[in-house]
PDB file of C-alpha atoms (C1' of nucleotides) in Angstrom:
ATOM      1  CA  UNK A  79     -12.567  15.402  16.619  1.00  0.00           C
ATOM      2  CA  UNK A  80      -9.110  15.643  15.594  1.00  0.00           C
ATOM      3  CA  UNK A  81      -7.223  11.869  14.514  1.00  0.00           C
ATOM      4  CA  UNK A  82      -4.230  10.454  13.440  1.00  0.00           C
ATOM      5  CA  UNK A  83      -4.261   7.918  10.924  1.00  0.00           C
ATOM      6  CA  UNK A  84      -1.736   5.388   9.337  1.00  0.00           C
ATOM      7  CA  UNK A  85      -1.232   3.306   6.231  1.00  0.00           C
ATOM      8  CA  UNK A  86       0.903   0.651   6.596  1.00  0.00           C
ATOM      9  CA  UNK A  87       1.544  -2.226   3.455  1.00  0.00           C
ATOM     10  CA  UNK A  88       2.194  -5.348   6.199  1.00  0.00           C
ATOM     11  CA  UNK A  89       2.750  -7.863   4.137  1.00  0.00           C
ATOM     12  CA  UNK A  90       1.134 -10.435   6.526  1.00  0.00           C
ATOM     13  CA  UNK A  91      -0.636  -9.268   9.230  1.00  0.00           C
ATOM     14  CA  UNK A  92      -0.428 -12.604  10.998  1.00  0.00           C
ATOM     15  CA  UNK A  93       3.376 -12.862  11.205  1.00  0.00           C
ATOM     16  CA  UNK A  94       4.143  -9.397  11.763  1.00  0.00           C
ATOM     17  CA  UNK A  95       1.078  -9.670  14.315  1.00  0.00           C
ATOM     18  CA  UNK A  96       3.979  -8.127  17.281  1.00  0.00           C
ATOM     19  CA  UNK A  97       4.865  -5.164  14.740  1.00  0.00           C
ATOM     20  CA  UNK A  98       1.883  -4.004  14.463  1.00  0.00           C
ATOM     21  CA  UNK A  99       0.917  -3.930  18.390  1.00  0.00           C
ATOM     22  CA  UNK A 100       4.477  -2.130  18.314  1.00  0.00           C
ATOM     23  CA  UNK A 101       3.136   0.487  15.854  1.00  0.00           C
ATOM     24  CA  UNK A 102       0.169   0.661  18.047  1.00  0.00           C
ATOM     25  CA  UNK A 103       1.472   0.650  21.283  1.00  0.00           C
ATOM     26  CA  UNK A 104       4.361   3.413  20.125  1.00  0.00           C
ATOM     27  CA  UNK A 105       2.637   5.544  18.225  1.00  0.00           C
ATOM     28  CA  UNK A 106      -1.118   5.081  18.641  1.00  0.00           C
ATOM     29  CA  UNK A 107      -2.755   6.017  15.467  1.00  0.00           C
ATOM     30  CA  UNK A 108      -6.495   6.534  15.816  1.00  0.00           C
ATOM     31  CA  UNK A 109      -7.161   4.339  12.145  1.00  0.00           C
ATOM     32  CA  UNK A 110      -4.819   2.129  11.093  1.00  0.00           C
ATOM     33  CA  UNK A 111      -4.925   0.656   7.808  1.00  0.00           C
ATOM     34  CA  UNK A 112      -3.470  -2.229   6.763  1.00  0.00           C
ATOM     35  CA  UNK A 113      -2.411  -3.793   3.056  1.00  0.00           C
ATOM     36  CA  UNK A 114      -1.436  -7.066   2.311  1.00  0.00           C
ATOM     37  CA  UNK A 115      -2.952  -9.074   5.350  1.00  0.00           C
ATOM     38  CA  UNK A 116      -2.766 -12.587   3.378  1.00  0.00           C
ATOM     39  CA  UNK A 117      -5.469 -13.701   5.689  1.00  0.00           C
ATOM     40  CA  UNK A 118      -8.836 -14.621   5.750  1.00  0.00           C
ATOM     41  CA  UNK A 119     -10.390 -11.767   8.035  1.00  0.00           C
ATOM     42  CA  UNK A 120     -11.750 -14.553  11.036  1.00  0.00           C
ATOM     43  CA  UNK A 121      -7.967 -15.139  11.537  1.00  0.00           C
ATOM     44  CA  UNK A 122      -6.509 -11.916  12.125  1.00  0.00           C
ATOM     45  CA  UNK A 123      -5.176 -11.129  15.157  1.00  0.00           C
ATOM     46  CA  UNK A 124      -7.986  -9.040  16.514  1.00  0.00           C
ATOM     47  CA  UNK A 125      -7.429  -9.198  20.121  1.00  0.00           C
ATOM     48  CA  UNK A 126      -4.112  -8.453  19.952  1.00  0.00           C
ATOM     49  CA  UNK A 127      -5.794  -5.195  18.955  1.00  0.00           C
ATOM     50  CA  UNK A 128      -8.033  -5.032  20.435  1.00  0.00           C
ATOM     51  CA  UNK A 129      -6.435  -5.128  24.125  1.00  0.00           C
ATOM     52  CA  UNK A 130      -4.257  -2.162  22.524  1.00  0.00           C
ATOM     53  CA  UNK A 131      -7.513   0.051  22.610  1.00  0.00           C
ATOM     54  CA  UNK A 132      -8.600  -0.602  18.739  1.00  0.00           C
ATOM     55  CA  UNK A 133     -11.888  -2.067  19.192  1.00  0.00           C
ATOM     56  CA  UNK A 134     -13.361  -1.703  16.004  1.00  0.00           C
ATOM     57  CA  UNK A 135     -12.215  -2.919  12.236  1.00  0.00           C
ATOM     58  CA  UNK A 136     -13.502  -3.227   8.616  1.00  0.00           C
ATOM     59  CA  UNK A 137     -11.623  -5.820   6.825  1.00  0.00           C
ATOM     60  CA  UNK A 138     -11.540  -7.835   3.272  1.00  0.00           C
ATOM     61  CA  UNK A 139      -9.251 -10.527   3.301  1.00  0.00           C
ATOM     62  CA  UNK A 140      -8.799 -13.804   1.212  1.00  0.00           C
ATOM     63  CA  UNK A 141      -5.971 -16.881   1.923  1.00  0.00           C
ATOM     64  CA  UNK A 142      -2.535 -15.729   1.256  1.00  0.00           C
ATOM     65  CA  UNK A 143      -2.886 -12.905  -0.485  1.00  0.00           C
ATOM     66  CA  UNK A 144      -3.859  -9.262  -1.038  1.00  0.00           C
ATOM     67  CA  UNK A 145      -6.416  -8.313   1.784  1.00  0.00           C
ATOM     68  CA  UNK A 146      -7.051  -4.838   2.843  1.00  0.00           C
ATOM     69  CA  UNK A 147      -8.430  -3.773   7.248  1.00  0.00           C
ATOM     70  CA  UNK A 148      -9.479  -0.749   8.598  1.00  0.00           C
ATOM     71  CA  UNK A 149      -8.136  -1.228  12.567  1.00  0.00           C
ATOM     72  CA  UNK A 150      -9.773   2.016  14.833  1.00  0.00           C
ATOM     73  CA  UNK A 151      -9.776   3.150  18.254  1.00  0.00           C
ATOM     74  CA  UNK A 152     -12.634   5.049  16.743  1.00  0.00           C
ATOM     75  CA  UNK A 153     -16.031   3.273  15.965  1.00  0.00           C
ATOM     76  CA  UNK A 154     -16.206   2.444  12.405  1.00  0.00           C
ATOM     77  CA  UNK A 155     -19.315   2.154  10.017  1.00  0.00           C
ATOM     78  CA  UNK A 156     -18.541  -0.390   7.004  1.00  0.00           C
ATOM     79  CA  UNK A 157     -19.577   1.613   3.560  1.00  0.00           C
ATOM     80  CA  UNK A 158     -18.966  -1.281   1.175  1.00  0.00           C
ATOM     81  CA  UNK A 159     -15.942  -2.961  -0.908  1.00  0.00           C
ATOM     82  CA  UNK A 160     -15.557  -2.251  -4.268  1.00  0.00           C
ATOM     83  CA  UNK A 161     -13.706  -5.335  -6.744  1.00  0.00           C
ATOM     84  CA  UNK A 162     -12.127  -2.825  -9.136  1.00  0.00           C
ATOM     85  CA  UNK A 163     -11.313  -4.441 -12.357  1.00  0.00           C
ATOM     86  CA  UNK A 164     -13.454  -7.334 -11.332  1.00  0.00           C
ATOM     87  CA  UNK A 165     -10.321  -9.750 -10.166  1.00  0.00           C
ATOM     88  CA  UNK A 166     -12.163 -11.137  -6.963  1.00  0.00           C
ATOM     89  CA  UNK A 167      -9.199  -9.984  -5.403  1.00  0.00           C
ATOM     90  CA  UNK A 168      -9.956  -8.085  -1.627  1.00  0.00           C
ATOM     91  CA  UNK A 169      -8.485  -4.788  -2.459  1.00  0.00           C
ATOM     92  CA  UNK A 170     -10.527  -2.040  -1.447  1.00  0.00           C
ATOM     93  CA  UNK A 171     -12.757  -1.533   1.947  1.00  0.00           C
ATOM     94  CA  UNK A 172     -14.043   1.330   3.057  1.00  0.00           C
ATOM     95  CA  UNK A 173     -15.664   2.632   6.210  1.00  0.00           C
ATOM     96  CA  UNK A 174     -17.133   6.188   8.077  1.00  0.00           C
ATOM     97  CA  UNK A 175     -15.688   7.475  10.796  1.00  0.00           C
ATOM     98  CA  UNK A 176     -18.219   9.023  13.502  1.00  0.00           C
ATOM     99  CA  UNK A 177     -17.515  12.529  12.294  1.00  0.00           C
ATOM    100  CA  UNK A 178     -18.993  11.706   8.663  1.00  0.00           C
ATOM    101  CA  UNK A 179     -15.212  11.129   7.065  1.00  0.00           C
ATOM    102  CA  UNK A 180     -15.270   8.120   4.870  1.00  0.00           C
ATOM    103  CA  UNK A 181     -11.652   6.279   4.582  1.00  0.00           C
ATOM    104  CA  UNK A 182     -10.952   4.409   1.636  1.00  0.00           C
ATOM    105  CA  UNK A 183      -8.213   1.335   2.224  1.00  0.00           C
ATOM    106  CA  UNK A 184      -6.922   0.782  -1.174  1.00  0.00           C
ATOM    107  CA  UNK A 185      -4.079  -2.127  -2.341  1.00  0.00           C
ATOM    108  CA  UNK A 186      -3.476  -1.418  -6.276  1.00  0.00           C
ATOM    109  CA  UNK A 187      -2.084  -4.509  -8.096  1.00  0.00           C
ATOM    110  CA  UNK A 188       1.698  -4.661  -8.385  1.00  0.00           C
ATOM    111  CA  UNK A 189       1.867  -4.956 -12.137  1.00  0.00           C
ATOM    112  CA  UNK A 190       4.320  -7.599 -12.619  1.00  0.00           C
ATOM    113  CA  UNK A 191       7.905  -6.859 -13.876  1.00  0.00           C
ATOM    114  CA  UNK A 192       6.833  -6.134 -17.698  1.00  0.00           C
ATOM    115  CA  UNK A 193       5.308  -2.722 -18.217  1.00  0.00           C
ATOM    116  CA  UNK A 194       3.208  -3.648 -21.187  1.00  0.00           C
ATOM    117  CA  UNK A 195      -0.199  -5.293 -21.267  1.00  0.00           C
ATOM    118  CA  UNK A 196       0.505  -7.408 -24.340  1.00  0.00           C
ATOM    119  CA  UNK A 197       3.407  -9.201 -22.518  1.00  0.00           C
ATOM    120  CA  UNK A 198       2.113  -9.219 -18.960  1.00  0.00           C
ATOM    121  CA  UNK A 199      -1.420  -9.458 -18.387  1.00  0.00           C
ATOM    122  CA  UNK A 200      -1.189  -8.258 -14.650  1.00  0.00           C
ATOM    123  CA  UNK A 201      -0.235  -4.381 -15.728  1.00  0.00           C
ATOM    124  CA  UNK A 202      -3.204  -4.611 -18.001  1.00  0.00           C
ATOM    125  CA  UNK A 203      -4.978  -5.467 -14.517  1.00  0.00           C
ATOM    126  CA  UNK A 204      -3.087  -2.414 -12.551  1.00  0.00           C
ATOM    127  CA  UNK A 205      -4.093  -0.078 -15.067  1.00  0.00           C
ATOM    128  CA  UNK A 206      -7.394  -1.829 -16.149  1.00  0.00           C
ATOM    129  CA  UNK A 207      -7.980  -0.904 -11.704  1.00  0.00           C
ATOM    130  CA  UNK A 208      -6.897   2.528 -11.935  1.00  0.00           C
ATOM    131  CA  UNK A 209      -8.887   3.109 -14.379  1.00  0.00           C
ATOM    132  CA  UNK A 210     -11.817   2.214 -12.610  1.00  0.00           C
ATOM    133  CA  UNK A 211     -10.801   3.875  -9.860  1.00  0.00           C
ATOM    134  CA  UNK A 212     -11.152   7.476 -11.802  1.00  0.00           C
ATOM    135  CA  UNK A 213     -14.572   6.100 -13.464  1.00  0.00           C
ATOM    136  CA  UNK A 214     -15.696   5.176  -9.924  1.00  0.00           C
ATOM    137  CA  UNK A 215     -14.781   8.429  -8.189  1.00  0.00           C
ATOM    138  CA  UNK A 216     -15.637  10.389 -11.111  1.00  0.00           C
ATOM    139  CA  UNK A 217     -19.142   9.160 -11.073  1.00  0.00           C
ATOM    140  CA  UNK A 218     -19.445   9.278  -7.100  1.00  0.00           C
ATOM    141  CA  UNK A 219     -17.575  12.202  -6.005  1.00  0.00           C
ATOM    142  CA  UNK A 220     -15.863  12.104  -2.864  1.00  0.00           C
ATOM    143  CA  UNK A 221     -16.552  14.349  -0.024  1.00  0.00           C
ATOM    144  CA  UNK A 222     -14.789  14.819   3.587  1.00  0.00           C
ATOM    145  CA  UNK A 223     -12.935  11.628   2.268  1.00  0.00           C
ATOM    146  CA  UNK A 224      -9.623  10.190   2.816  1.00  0.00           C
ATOM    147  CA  UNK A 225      -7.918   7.530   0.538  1.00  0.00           C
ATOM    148  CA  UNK A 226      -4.745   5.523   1.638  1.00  0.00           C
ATOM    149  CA  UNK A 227      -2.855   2.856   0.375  1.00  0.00           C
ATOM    150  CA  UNK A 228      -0.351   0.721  -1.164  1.00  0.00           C
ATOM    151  CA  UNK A 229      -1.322   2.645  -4.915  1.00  0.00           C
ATOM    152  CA  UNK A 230       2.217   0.829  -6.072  1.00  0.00           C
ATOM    153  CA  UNK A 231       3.110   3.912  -8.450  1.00  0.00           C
ATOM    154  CA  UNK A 232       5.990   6.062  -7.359  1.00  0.00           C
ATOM    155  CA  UNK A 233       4.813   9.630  -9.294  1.00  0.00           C
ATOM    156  CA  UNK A 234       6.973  12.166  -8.724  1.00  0.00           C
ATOM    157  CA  UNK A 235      10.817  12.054  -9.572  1.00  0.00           C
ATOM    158  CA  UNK A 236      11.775  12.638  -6.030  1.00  0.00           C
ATOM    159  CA  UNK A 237       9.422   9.640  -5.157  1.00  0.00           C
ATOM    160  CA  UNK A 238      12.368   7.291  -6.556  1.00  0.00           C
ATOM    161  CA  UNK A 239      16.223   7.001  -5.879  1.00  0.00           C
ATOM    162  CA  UNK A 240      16.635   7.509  -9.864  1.00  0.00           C
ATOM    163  CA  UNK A 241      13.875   8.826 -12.033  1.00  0.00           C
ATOM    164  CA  UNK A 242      15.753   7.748 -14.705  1.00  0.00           C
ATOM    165  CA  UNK A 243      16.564   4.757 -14.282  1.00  0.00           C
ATOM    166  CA  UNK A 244      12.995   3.475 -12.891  1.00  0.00           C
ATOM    167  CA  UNK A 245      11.412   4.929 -16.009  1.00  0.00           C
ATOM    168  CA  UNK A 246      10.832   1.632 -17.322  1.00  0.00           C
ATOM    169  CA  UNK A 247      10.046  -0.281 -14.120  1.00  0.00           C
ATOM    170  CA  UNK A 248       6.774  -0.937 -13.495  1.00  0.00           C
ATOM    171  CA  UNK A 249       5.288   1.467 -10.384  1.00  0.00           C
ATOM    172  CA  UNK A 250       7.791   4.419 -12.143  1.00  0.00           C
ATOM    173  CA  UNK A 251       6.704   3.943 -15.805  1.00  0.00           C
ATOM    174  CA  UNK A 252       4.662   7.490 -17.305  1.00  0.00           C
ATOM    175  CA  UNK A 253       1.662   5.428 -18.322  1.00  0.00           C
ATOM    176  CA  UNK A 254       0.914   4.501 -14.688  1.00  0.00           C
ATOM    177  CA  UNK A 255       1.625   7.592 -13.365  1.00  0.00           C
ATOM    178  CA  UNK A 256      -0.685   9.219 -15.554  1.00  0.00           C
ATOM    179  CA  UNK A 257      -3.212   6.677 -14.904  1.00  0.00           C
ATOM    180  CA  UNK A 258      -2.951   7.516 -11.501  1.00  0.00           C
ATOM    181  CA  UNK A 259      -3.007  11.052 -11.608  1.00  0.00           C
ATOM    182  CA  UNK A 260      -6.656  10.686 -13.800  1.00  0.00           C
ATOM    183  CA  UNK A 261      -7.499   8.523 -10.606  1.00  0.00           C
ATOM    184  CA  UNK A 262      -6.708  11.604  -8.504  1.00  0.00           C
ATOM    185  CA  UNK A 263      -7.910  13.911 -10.327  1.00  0.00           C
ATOM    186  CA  UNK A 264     -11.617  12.231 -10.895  1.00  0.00           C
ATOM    187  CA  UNK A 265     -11.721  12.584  -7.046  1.00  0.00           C
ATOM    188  CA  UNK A 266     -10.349  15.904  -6.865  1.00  0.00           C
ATOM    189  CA  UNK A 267      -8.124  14.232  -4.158  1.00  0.00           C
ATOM    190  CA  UNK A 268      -5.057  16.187  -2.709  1.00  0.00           C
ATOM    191  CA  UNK A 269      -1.778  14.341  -1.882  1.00  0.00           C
ATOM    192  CA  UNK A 270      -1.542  14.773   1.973  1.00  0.00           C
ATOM    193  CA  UNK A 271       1.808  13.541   2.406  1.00  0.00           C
ATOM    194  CA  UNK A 272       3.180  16.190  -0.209  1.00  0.00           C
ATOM    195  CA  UNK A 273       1.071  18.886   0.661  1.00  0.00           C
ATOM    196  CA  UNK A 274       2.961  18.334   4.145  1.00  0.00           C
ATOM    197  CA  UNK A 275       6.215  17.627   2.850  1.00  0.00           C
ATOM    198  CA  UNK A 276       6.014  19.458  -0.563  1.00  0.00           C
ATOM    199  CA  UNK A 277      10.296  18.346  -1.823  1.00  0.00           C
ATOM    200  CA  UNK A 278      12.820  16.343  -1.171  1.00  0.00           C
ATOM    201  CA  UNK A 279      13.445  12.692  -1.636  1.00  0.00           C
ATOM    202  CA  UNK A 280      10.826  10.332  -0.004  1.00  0.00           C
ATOM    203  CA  UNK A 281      10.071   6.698   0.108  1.00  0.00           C
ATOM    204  CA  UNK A 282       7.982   4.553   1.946  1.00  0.00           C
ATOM    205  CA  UNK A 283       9.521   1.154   0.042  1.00  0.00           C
ATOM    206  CA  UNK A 284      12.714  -0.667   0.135  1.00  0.00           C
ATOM    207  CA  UNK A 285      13.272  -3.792  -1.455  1.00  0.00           C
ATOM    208  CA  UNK A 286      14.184  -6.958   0.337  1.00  0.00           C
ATOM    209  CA  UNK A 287      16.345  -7.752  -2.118  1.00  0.00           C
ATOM    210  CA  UNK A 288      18.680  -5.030  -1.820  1.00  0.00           C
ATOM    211  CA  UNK A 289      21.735  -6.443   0.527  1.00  0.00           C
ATOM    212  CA  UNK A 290      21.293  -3.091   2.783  1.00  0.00           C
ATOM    213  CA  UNK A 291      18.477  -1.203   2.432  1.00  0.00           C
ATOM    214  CA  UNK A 292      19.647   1.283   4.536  1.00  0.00           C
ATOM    215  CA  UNK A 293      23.061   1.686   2.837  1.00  0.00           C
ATOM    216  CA  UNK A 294      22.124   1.674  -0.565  1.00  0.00           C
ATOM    217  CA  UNK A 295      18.708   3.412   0.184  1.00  0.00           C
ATOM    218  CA  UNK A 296      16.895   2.918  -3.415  1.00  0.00           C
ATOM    219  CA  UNK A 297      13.136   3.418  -1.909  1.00  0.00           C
ATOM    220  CA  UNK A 298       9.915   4.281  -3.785  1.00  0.00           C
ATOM    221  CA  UNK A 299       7.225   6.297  -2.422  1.00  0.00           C
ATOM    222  CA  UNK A 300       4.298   3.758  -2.948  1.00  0.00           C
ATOM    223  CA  UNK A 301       1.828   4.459   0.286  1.00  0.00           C
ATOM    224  CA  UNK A 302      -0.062   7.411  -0.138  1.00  0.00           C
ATOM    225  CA  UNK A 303      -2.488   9.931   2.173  1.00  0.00           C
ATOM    226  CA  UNK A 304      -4.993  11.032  -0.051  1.00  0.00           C
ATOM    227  CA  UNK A 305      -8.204  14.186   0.682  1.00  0.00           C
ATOM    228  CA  UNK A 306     -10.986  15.573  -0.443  1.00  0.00           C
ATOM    229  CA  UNK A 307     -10.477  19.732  -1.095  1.00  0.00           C
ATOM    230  CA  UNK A 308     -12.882  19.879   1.349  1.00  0.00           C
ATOM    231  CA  UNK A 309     -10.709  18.346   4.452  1.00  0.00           C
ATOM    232  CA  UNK A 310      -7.352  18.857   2.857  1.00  0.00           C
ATOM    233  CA  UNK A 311      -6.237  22.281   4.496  1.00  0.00           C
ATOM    234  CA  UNK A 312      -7.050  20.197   7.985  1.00  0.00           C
ATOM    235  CA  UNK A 313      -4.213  17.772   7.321  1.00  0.00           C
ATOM    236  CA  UNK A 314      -0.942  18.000   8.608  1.00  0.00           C
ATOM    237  CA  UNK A 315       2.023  16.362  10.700  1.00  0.00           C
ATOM    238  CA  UNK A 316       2.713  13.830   8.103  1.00  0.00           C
ATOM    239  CA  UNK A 317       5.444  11.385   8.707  1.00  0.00           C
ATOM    240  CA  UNK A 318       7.151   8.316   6.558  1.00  0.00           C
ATOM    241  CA  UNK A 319       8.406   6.022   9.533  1.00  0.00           C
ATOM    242  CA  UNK A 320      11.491   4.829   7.922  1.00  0.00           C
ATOM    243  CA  UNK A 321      12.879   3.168  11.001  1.00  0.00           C
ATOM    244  CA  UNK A 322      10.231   0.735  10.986  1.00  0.00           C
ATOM    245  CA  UNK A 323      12.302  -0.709   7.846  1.00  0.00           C
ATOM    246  CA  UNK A 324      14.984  -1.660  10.146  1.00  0.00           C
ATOM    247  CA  UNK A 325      13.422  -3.900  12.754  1.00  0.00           C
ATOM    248  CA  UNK A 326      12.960  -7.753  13.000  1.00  0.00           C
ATOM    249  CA  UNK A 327      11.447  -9.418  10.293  1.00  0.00           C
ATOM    250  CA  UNK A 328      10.101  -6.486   8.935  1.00  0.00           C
ATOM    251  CA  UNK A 329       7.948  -5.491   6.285  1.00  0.00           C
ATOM    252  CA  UNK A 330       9.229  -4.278   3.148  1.00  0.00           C
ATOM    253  CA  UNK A 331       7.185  -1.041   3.308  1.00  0.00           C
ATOM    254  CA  UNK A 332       6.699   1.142   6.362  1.00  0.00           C
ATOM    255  CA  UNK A 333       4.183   3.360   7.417  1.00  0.00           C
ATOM    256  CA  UNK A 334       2.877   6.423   6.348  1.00  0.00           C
ATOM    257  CA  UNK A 335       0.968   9.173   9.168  1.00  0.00           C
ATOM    258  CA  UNK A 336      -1.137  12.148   8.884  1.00  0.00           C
ATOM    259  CA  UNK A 337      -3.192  13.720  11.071  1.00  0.00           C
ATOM    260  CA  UNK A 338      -6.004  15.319  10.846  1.00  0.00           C
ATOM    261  CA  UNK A 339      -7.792  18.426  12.592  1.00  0.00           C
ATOM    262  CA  UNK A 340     -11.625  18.192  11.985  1.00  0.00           C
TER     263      UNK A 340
ATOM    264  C1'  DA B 169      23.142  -7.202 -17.598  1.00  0.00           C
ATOM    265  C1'  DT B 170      21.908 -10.031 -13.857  1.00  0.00           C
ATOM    266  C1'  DG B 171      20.188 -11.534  -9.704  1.00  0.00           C
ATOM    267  C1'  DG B 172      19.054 -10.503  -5.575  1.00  0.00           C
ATOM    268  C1'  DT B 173      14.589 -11.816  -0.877  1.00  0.00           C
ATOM    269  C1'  DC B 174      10.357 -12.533   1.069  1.00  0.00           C
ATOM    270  C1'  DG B 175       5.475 -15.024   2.404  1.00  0.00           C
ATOM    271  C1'  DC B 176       2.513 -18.685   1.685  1.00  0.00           C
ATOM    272  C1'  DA B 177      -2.288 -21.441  -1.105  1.00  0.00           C
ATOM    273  C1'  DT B 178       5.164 -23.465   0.034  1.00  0.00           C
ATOM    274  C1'  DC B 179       8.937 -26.836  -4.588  1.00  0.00           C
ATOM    275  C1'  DG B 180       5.579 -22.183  -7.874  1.00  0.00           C
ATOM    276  C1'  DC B 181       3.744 -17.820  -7.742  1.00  0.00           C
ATOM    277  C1'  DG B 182       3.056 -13.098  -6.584  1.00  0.00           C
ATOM    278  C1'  DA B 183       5.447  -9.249  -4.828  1.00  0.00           C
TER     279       DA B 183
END
DNA sequence: ATGGTCGCATCGCGA
């Protein structure tokens, strides 16, 4: 049952409700899974959805912020929510697929602008989550598993406009990229997106506060495609849809596809 | 070095 799957950070799934039946209705991922909803899950849009074919979802969701949904034209069996870090925030869901594959949705705290946890309290939390995260999938190893995301951490150099100068801003700084790459590692998980797309500059982030994005083009890479070894080799075709960035009222991140042969 | 823009629980906070 091959499928294509997407990770998009929406940043309000209720007021970019016609983007995402555009991202749908264009491109038709099998799984589509959301970050950032900011909405209790009884209020999002689901028959919008579902009149676009995706009949099934397994959300979190909490007023106004954070909130994490699994939308499928493929049935979906809930597996369970984990609060990583313990900040009762909805972060996490995760749900099976009918061919056994178990997709983690995953929105890793921002961090705040300080990149030290005696001064800012919420990187404490990011890395305090990511640490979890490895202590989690260390204990329960994952197996034909995917994990997507908003992870917020940039890791490689050509996942920023300027390694060097984003070495001190949070989602660029070495302590969260090695935190993140013990998360990884615990689950033995292989980056899809760079397995696909192994150099060159890419981002799936732009600012809104740049004056044009576009122009200026300082992006992060902060959504990521995540496998087990066991499922990698059948990924492929991934793609960062960069002119999402550019339409109406968009979303500051765009979305990030892979498909998978299984 | 600073400030810049979004969304919402909207005049403050998180991103």
């Amino acid at each position: 049952m091959p499928f294509t799957l997407a990770t998009w950070n929406i940043n309000s799934v209720r007021l970019r409700e016609g983007l995402v039946a555009r991202l749908m209705a264009d491109e038709g991922p099998d799984v589509l899974c959301l970050q950032e909803c900011k909405s209790p899950v009884e209020k999002i849009p689901v028959e919008t959805f579902r009149a676009l074919g995706y009949t099934h979802m397994v959300a979190r969701g909490q007023k106004g912020y954070n909130g994490v949904a699994i939308i499928s034209k493929l049935p979906l069996e809930e597996v369970g929510a984990r609060d990583f870090a313990s900040l009762g925030h909805a972060r996490h869901v995760a749900a099976r697929l009918p061919n056994g594959v178990v997709i983690h949705n995953c929105y890793v705290p921002a961090g705040g602008d300080i990149p030290d946890r005696e001064q800012n309290e919420k990187f404490g939390q990011k890395l305090d989550f990511l640490t979890e995260m490895r202590d989690h999938f260390f204990a329960e190893k994952p197996a034909r598993s995917i994990l997507v995301g908003d992870l917020n951490i940039a890791p490689r150099e050509d996942d920023v406009w300027s390694h060097k100068q984003l070495l001190k801003i949070v989602s660029h700084t070495p302590i969260e990229v090695e935190h993140l790459a013990q998360a990884q590692d615990a689950g033995k998980w292989v980056d899809i997106t760079r397995q696909d797309i192994p150099s060159g500059l890419l981002y799936s982030w732009w600012s809104y506060r740049a004056a044009d994005w576009d122009a200026a083009d300082k992006g992060r890479r902060l959504d990521h495609v995540w496998a087990t070894p066991d499922i990698a080799n059948a990924g492929h075709g991934s793609r960062i849809l960069r002119p999402c960035r550019g339409w109406e009222q968009p979303s500051d991140h765009v979305p990030v596809f892979a498909s998978f042969d299984i």
